[in-house]
Structure formats: structure tokens, C-alpha cells
Short mmCIF file of C-alpha atoms and ligand atoms in Angstrom, two decimals:
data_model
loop_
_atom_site.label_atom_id
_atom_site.label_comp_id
_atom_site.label_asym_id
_atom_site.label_seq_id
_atom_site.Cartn_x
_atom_site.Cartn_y
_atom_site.Cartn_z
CA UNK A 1 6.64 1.44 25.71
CA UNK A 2 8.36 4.92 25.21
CA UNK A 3 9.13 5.11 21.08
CA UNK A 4 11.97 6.98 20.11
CA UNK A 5 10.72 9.46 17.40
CA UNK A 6 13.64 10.76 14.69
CA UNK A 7 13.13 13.02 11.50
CA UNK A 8 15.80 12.76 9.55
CA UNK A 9 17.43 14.95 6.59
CA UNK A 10 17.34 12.94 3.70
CA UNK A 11 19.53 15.42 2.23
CA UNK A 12 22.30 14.75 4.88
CA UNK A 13 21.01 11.24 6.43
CA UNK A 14 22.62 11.12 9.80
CA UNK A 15 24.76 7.94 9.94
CA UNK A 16 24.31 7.04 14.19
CA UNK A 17 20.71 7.39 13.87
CA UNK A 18 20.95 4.89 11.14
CA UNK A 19 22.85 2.72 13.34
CA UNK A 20 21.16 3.05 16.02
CA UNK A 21 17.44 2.50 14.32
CA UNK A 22 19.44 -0.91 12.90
CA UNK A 23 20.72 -2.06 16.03
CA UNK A 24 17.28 -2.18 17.36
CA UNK A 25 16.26 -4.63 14.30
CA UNK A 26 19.11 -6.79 15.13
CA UNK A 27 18.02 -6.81 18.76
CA UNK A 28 14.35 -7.93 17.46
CA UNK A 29 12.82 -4.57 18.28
CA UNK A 30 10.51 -2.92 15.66
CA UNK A 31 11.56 0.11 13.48
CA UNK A 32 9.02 2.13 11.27
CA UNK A 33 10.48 3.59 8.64
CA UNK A 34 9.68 5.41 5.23
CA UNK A 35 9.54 4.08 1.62
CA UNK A 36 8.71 4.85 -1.52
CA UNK A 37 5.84 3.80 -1.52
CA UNK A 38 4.37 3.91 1.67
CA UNK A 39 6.21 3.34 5.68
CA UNK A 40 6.85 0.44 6.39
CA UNK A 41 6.81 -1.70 10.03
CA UNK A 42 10.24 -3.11 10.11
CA UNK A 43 11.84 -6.43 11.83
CA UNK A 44 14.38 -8.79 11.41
CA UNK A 45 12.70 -10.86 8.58
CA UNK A 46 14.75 -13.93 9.36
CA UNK A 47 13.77 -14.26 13.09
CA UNK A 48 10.75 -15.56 14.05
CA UNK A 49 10.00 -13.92 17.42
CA UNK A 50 10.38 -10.28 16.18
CA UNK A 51 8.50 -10.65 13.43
CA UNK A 52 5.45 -11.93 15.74
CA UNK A 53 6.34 -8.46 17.32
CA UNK A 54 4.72 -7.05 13.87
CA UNK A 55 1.30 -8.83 13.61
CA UNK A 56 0.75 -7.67 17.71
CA UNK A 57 1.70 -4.33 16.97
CA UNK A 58 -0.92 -3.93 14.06
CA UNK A 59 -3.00 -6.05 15.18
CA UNK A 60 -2.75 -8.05 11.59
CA UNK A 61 -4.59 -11.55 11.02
CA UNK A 62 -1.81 -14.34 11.84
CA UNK A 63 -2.57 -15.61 8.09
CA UNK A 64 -1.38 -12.64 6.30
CA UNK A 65 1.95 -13.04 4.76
CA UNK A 66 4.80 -9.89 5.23
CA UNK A 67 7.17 -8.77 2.36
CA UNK A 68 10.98 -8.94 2.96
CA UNK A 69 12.37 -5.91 2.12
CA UNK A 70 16.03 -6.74 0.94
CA UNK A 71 19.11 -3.98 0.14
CA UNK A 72 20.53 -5.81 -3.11
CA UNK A 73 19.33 -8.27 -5.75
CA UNK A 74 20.93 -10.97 -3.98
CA UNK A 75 18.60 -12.88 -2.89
CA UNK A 76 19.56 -16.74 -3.91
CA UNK A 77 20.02 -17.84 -0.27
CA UNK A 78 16.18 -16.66 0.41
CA UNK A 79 14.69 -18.26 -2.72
CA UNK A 80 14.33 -21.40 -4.41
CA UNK A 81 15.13 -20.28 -7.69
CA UNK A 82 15.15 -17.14 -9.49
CA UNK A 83 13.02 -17.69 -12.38
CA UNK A 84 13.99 -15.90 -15.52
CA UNK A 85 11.07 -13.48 -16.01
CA UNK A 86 12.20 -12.50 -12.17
CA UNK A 87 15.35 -10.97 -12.81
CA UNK A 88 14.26 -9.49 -15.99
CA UNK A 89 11.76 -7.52 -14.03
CA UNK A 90 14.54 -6.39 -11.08
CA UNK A 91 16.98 -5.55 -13.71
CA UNK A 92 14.16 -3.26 -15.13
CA UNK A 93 12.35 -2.00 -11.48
CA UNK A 94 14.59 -2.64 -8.70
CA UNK A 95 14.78 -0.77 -6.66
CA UNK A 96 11.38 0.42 -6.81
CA UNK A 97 7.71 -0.05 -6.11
CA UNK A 98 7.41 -3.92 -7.32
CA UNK A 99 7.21 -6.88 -5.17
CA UNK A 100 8.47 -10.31 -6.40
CA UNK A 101 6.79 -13.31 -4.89
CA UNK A 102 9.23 -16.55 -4.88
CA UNK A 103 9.37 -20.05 -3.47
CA UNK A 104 11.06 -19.51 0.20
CA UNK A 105 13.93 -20.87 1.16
CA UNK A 106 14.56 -22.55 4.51
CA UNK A 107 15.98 -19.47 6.24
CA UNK A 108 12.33 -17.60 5.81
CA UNK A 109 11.01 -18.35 9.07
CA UNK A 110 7.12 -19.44 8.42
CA UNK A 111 5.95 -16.85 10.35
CA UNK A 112 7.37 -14.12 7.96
CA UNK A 113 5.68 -15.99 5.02
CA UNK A 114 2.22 -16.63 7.46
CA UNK A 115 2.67 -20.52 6.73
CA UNK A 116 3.07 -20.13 2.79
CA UNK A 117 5.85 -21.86 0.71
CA UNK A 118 6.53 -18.43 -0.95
CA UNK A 119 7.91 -15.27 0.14
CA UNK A 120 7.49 -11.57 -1.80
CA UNK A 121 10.98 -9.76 -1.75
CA UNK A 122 11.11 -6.01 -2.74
CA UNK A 123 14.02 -3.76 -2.67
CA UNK A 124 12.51 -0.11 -2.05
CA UNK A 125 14.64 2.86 -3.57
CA UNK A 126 14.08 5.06 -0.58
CA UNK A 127 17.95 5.36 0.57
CA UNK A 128 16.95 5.68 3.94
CA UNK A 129 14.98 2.48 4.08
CA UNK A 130 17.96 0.97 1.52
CA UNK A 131 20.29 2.50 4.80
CA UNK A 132 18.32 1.15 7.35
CA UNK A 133 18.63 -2.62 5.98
CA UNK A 134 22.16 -2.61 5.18
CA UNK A 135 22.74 -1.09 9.28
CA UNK A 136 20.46 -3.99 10.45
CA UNK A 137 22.25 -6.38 8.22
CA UNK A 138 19.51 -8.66 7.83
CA UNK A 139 16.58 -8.22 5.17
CA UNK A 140 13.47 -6.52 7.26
CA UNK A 141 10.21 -7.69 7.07
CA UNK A 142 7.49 -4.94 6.99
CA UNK A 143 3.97 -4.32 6.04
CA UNK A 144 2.86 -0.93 5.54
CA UNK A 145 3.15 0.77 9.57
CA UNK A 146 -0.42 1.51 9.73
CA UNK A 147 -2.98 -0.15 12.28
CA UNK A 148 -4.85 -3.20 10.70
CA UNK A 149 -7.32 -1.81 8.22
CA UNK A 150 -6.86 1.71 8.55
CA UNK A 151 -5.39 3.62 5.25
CA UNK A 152 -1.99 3.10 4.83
CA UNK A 153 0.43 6.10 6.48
CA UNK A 154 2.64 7.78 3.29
CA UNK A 155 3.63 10.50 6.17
CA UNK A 156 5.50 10.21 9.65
CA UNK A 157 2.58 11.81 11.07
CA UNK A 158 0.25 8.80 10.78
CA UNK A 159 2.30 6.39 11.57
CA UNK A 160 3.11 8.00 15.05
CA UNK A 161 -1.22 8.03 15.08
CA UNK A 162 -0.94 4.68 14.87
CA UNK A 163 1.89 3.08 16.04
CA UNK A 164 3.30 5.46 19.01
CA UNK A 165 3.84 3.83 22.35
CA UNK A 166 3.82 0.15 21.03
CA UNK A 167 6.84 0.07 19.15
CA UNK A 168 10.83 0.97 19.92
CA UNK A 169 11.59 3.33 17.11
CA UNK A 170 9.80 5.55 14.48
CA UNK A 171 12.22 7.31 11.45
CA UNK A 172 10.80 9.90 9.91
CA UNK A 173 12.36 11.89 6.85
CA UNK A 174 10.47 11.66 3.77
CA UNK A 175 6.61 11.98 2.39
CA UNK A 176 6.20 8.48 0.19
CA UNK A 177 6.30 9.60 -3.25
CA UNK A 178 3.99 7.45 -4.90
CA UNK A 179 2.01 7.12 -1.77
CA UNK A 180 0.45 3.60 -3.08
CA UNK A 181 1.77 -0.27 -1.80
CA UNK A 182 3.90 -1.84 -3.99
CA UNK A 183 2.84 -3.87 -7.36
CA UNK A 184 2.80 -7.49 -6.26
CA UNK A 185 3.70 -9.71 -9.33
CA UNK A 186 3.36 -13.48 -8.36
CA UNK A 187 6.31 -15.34 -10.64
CA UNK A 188 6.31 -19.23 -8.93
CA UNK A 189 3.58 -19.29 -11.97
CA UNK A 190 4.34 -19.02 -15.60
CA UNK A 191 2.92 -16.35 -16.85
CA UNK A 192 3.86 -14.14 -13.62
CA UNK A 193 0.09 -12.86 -12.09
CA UNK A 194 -0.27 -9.69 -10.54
CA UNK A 195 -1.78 -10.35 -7.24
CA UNK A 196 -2.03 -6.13 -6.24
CA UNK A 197 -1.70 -3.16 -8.87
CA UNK A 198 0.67 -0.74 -8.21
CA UNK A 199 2.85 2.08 -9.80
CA UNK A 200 4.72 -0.38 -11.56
CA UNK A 201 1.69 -0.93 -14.10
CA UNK A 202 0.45 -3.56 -16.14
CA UNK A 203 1.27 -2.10 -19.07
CA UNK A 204 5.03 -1.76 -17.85
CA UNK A 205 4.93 -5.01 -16.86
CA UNK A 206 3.56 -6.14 -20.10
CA UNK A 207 6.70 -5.15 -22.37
CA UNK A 208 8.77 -7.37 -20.67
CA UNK A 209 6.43 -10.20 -21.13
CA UNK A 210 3.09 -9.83 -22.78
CA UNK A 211 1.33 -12.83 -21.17
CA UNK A 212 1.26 -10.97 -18.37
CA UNK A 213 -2.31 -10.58 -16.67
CA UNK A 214 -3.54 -9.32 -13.33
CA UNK A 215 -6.07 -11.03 -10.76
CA UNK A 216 -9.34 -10.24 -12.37
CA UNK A 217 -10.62 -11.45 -9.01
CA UNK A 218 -9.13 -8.47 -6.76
CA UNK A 219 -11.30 -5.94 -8.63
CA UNK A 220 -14.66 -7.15 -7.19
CA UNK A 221 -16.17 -7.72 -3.78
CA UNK A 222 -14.61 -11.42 -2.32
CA UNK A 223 -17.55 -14.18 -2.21
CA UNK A 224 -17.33 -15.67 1.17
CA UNK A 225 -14.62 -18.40 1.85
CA UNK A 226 -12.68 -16.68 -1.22
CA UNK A 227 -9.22 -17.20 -0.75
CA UNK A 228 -6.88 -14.82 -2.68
CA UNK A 229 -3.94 -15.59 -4.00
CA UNK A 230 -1.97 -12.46 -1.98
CA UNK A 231 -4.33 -13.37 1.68
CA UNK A 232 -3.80 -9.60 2.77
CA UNK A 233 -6.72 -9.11 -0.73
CA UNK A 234 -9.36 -10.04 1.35
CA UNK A 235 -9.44 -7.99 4.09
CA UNK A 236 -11.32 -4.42 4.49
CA UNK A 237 -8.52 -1.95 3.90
CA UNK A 238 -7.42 1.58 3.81
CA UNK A 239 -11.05 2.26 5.44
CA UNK A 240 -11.34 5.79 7.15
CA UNK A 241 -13.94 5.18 9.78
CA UNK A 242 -16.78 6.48 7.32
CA UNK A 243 -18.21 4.28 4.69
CA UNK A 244 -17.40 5.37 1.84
CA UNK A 245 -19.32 5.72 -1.54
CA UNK A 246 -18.02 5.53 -5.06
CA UNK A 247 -20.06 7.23 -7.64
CA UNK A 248 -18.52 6.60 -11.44
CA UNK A 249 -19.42 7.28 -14.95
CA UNK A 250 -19.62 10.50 -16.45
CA UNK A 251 -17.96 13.39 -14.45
CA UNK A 252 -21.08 15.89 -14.91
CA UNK A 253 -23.38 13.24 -14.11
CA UNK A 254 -20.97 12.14 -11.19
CA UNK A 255 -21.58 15.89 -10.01
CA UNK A 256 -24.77 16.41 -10.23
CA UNK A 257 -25.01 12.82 -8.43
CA UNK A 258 -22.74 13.79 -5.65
CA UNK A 259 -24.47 16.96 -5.11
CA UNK A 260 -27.99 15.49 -4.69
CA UNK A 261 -27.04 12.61 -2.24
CA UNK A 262 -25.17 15.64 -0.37
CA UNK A 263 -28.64 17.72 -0.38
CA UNK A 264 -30.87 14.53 0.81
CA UNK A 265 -28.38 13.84 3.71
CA UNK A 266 -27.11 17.27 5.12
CA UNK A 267 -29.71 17.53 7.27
CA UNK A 268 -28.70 15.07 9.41
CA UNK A 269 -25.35 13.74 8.14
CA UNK A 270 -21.37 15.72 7.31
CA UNK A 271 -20.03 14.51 4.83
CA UNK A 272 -17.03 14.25 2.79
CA UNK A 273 -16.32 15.16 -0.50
CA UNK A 274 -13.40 13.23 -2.54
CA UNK A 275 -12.68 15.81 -5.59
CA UNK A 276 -10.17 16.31 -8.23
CA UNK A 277 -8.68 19.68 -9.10
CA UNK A 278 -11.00 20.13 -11.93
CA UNK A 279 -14.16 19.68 -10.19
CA UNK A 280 -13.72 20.75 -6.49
CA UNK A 281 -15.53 24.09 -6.79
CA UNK A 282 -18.92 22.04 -8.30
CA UNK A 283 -19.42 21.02 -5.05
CA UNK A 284 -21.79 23.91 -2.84
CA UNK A 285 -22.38 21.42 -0.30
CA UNK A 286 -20.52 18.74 2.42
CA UNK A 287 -16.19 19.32 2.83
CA UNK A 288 -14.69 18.93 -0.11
CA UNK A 289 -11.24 17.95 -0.40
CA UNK A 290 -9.43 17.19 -3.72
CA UNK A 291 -6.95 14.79 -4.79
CA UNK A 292 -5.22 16.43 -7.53
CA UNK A 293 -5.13 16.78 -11.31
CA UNK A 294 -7.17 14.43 -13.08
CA UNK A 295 -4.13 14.14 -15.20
CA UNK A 296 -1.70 13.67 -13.13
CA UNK A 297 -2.64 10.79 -11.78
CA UNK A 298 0.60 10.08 -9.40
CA UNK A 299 -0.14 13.19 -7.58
CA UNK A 300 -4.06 11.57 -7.10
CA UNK A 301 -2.16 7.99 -5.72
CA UNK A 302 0.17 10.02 -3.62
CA UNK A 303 -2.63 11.86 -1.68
CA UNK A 304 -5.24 9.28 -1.54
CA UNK A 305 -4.35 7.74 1.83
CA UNK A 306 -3.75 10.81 3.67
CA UNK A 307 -7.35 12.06 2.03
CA UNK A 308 -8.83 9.16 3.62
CA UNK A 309 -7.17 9.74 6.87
CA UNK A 310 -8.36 13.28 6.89
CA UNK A 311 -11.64 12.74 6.73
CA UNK A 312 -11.27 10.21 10.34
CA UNK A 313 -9.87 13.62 11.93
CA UNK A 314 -13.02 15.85 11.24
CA UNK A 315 -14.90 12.93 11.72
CA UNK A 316 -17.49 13.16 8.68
CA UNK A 317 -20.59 10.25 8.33
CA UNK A 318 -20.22 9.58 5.22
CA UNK A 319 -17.44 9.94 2.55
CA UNK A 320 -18.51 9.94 -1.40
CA UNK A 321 -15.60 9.92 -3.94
CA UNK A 322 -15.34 10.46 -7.60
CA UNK A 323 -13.56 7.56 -9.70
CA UNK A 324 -11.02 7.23 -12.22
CA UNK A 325 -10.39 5.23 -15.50
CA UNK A 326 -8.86 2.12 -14.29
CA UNK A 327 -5.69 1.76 -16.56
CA UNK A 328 -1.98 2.64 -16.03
CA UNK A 329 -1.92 3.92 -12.52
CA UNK A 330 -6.03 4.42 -12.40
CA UNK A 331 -5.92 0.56 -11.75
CA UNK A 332 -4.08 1.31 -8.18
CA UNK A 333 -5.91 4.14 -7.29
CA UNK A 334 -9.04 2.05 -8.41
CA UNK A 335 -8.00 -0.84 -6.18
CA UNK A 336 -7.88 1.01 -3.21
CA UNK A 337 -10.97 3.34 -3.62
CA UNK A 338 -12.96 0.44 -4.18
CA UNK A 339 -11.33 -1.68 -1.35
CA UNK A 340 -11.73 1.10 1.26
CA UNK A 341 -15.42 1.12 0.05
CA UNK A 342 -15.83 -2.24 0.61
CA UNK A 343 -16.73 -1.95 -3.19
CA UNK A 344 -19.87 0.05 -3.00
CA UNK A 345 -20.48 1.63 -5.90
CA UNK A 346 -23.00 3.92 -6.03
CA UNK A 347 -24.01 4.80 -9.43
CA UNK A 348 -22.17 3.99 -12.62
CA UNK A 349 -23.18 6.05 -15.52
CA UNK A 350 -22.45 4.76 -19.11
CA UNK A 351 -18.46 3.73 -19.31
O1 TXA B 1 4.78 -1.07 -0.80
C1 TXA B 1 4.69 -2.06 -0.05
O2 TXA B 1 4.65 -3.22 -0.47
C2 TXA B 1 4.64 -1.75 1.45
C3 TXA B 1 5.98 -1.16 1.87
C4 TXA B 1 6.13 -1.03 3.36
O3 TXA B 1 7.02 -1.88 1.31
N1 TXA B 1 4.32 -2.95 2.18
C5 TXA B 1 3.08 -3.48 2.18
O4 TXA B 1 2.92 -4.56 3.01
O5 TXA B 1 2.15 -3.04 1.53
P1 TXA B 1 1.49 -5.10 3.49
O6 TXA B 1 1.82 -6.13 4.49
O7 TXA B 1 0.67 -3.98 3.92
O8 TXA B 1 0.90 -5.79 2.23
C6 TXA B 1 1.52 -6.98 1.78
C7 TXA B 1 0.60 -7.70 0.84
C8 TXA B 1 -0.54 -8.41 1.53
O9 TXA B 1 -1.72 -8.31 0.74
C9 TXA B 1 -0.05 -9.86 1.56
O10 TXA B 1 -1.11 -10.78 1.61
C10 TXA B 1 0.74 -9.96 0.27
O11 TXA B 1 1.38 -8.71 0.21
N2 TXA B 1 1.78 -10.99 0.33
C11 TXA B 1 2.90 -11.01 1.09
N3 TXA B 1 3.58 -12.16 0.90
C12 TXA B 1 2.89 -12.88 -0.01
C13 TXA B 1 3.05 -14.17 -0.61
N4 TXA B 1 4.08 -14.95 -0.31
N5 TXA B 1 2.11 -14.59 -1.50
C14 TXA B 1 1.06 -13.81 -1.81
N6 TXA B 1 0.85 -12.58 -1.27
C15 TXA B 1 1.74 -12.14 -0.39
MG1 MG B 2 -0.96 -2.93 4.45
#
């Protein structure tokens, strides 16, 4: 399939393309797109056959639910109900990086929901991706627009890696700015459950409602037959095609650990180096490439992906990271290091 391929100016967002990228969602074709928080592979949530289009294009197991991606808080005739704590939290975060997950109602075709009685419903703030739904007139279904398992793309680059030739229409435009999926709060339960961290944190989460509590379960390697609550949990993810190798505790420790692995394996192994700004030039050894400030950790979520991805291009053996405090944003960015490790950590050294 040729894929039509458009950058656009988000400064001056060009109206036909818009049109014509939402046409080809009404016609059940498949549009990637940019968001906030990463792109997204777009089709007419409410019909069935396009949004089989989506799982064939990623290759995505059948029982992994997508989120509807909506360009208002109107969302009664999709739902059941709107449970209080629910609108609280879109009067507070939409639009923005949160997705709410509610009892469907009749008009979410099962195969959008992959056979569950719920649905998650997020309304980005990217205006093109706000544009695009409006033109298509229909709320759009999309998981992130990255092949099955591979990191997640937060630049138009990636997503023509992955996607180009098997879909109708790519949009380009914008890097993600937070570069990280969506927070995924579950509210059909009472206290809401967050089912995947994201840049809407816990602790923002918890001033609306302090009963608020995340999954301890999606922090540690599933058991076999484990069935998370959010399915798309259990699946290796944002993997680069190296393992990859956690090593936390103590940053000089860390180091000095990093270093000797490096030293034992050079001989016969290149390997990656996942750094911070502060520590990058500690490394003699292996190609280093940093993520940022330690402080600033949104810069750190925004570039961890395309980090990831990096390291599939120079095609290294092995990939060792540093880790990061898991609280505020540190959760995400903890989530997804460990998941794309399949949760080998190395070495932890004291707390
Ligand atoms: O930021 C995001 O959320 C991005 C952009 C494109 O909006 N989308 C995204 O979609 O990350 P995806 O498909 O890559 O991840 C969706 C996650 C999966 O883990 C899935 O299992 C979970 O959301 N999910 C979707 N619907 C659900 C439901 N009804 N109940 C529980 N989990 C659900
Ligand atoms: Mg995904």
C-alpha cells in the first residue's frame, strides 16, 4: 500500500490536509498521527472493521483493548455513567496525558474494547490530533503507531520505520512532548486504580482524591497466567532489539558497576550506554548516550523511547541503563525501563 506522508506546521495547521487525513478515517482507512504523548494509530473507533485494520497493522494481540481518543468531554453516549471522581479528574486534566477507563456503552464496538465491558477515553491536547478527530467526526481509536513491542514512536520518523507501506496516511508535525503513554486511571472501581503511570502522577492524582493507589502489580515481572487489569501490562514492551540491563542504587556505585560489566564484555560484545547529563562523561567505555538532566525529569521521559530506538539503529548487544527514583514522573520512566528490560535488574545498591 503506497502511504501518503504529510508534515505539517503546527504553527499554521493546513486545514485540507486535515480534511483529507479525516476523510480517510471516515472511509475506515488508518491515519497515524501525533499526540502529546506519543503518535498514535488512528481509526474510526465506532466501526468494527477498521479498527481490525489496527491490530493487523501492528501486529497487536486480538486481546488488547485500544483507547478512544475523543475531541470534547462529551462522552455520555459512549459510557455507562460518568462517575463523579471522572469528571473531577477531566475538569482538572483534559485535555491531556490521562486516560479514563469507563463501562462501554453499546455503540463501542467489542473489538475496540478487545471483548471488555469497559472502554478508556482520553482527549489528547495536541490540536492537531484534537483537529484530526473533529474532521473525522467520529472518536478515533489508536494505540501508540509503533510495531507490537517495539518502543513507542514520540517522532514522525519512527513511525514511518514502522508503519510505512501498510497504512493509508501518516501526519507528521510535532515531537511528543512528554514522550511517555498516557496515565491510565481505572474509575468503574471506587477508589479509581491506576492501571499505567504516566505524566499525570500519582501525586496529582492524589489531591483530587487521596484514596487513590496505583497497581502495585505492574511494577514487577507478571507470574505466568497473570492477568492485568489494563491486558496491554503484560506484554514485553518498548524493547529495542538488545536486552537491556538496569543497574540501580547509588549513582557512583551504578558507575563503577556499569563500567566493569562494560570492561568484562567489550571484547566480544558493543554495547550501549543509557546516561544522564550528569554522568555521561564517567563512562570510558561502550556508546554512551544520555537522557537528560537528572532533574529534569520530563526531558529524561521525553527522550527515553527514541534512546531505545537508537540503540536498534547501531545495532549494539547489549544495552545497560542507569535508574531513577520512582516517584512523580520517575514512576513512568521507571515503568518503562523496567518493562523494556523485561525487569532485569542488575544490581541494586542500598535504596
Ligand atoms: O498516550 C497514550 O495513551 C497513547 C496515545 C496514542 O494516546 N496510546 C496508547 O495506546 O498508549 P496503547 O494501545 O499503546 O496502550 C493502551 C493501553 C494498553 O495497555 C491497554 O491494555 C490499556 O491501555 N487499555 C485500553 N483499554 C482498556 C480497558 N478498557 N481496560 C483496561 N486497560 C485498557
Ligand atoms: Mg503501545
Amino acid at each position: 500500500m503506497d502511504t501518503k506522508i504529510i508534515i505539517l506546521d503546527v504553527n499554521n495547521i493546513a486545514r485540507d490536509i486535515i480534511n483529507e487525513a479525516g476523510q480517510v478515517i471516515k472511509d475506515g482507512g488508518l491515519v497515524a498521527f501525533p499526540t502529546e504523548t506519543v503518535y498514535g494509530l488512528g481509526a474510526n473507533a465506532l466501526d468494527k472493521n477498521a479498527v481490525e485494520k489496527i491490530f493487523k497493522a501492528k501486529g497487536r494481540p486480538q486481546d488488547n483493548p485500544l483507547i478512544v481518543h475523543v475531541a470534547n468531554c462529551n462522552i455520555e453516549n459512549l459510557v455507562k455513567e460518568v462517575p463523579n471522581i471522572a469528571n473531577e479528574i477531566m475538569s482538572k486534566y483534559w485535555p491531556g496525558p490521562i486516560t479514563l477507563i469507563f463501562n462501554k456503552s453499546e455503540l463501542i464496538p467489542d473489538t475496540t474494547s478487545a471483548g471488555l465491558k469497559t472502554v478508556g477515553i482520553r482527549m489528547p491536547s495536541s490540536i492537531i490530533a484534537r483537529k484530526l478527530i473533529e474532521a473525522a467526526g467520529t472518536p478515533i481509536a489508536a494505540p501508540s503507531a509503533n510495531i507490537s513491542g517495539r518502543p513507542s514512536p514520540t517522532e514522525v520518523e519512527s513511525c514511518i520505520e514502522d508503519l510505512s507501506g501498510k497504512i493509508e496516511y501518516i501526519l507528521g508535525g510535532e515531537k511528543s512532548q512528554i514522550g511517555l503513554e498516557s496515565t491510565i486511571v481505572d474509575c468503574t472501581c471506587n477508589p479509581p486504580c491506576i492501571l499505567r503511570p504516566g505524566a499525570i502522577t500519582l501525586e496529582m492524582l492524589k489531591e483530587i482524591d487521596d484514596r487513590i493507589y496505583i497497581d502495585k502489580s505492574i511494577m514487577s515481572k507478571p507470574k505466568k497466567d497473570f492477568k492485568p487489569r489494563a491486558p496491554g501490562m503484560k506484554y514485553r514492551h518498548y524493547a529495542p532489539k538488545a536486552p537491556v540491563k538496569i543497574i540501580s542504587g547509588d549513582i557512583e556505585k551504578t558507575i563503577a558497576k556499569i563500567n566493569e560489566i562494560v570492561q568484562t564484555n567489550m571484547g566480544n560484545k558493543k554495547i550501549g550506554i543509557i546516561a544522564t547529563d550528569e554522568t555521561k562523561d564517567k563512562y570510558p567505555y561502550g556508546t554512551v548516550v544520555s537522557l537528560g538532566n537528572r532533574k529534569q525529569l520530563d526531558t529524561v521521559g521525553r527522550n527515553l523511547f527514541e534512546v531505545l530506538r537508537s540503540f536498534d539503529a547501531i545495532d549494539v548487544d547489549l544495552i545497560l541503563s542507569e535508574a531513577f527514583e520512582e516517584k512523580g514522573l520517575g514512576y513512568a520512566i521507571m515503568n518503562r525501563l523496567k518493562k523494556s528490560a523485561g525487569f532485569d535488574i542488575t544490581l541494586r545498591i542500598g535504596k
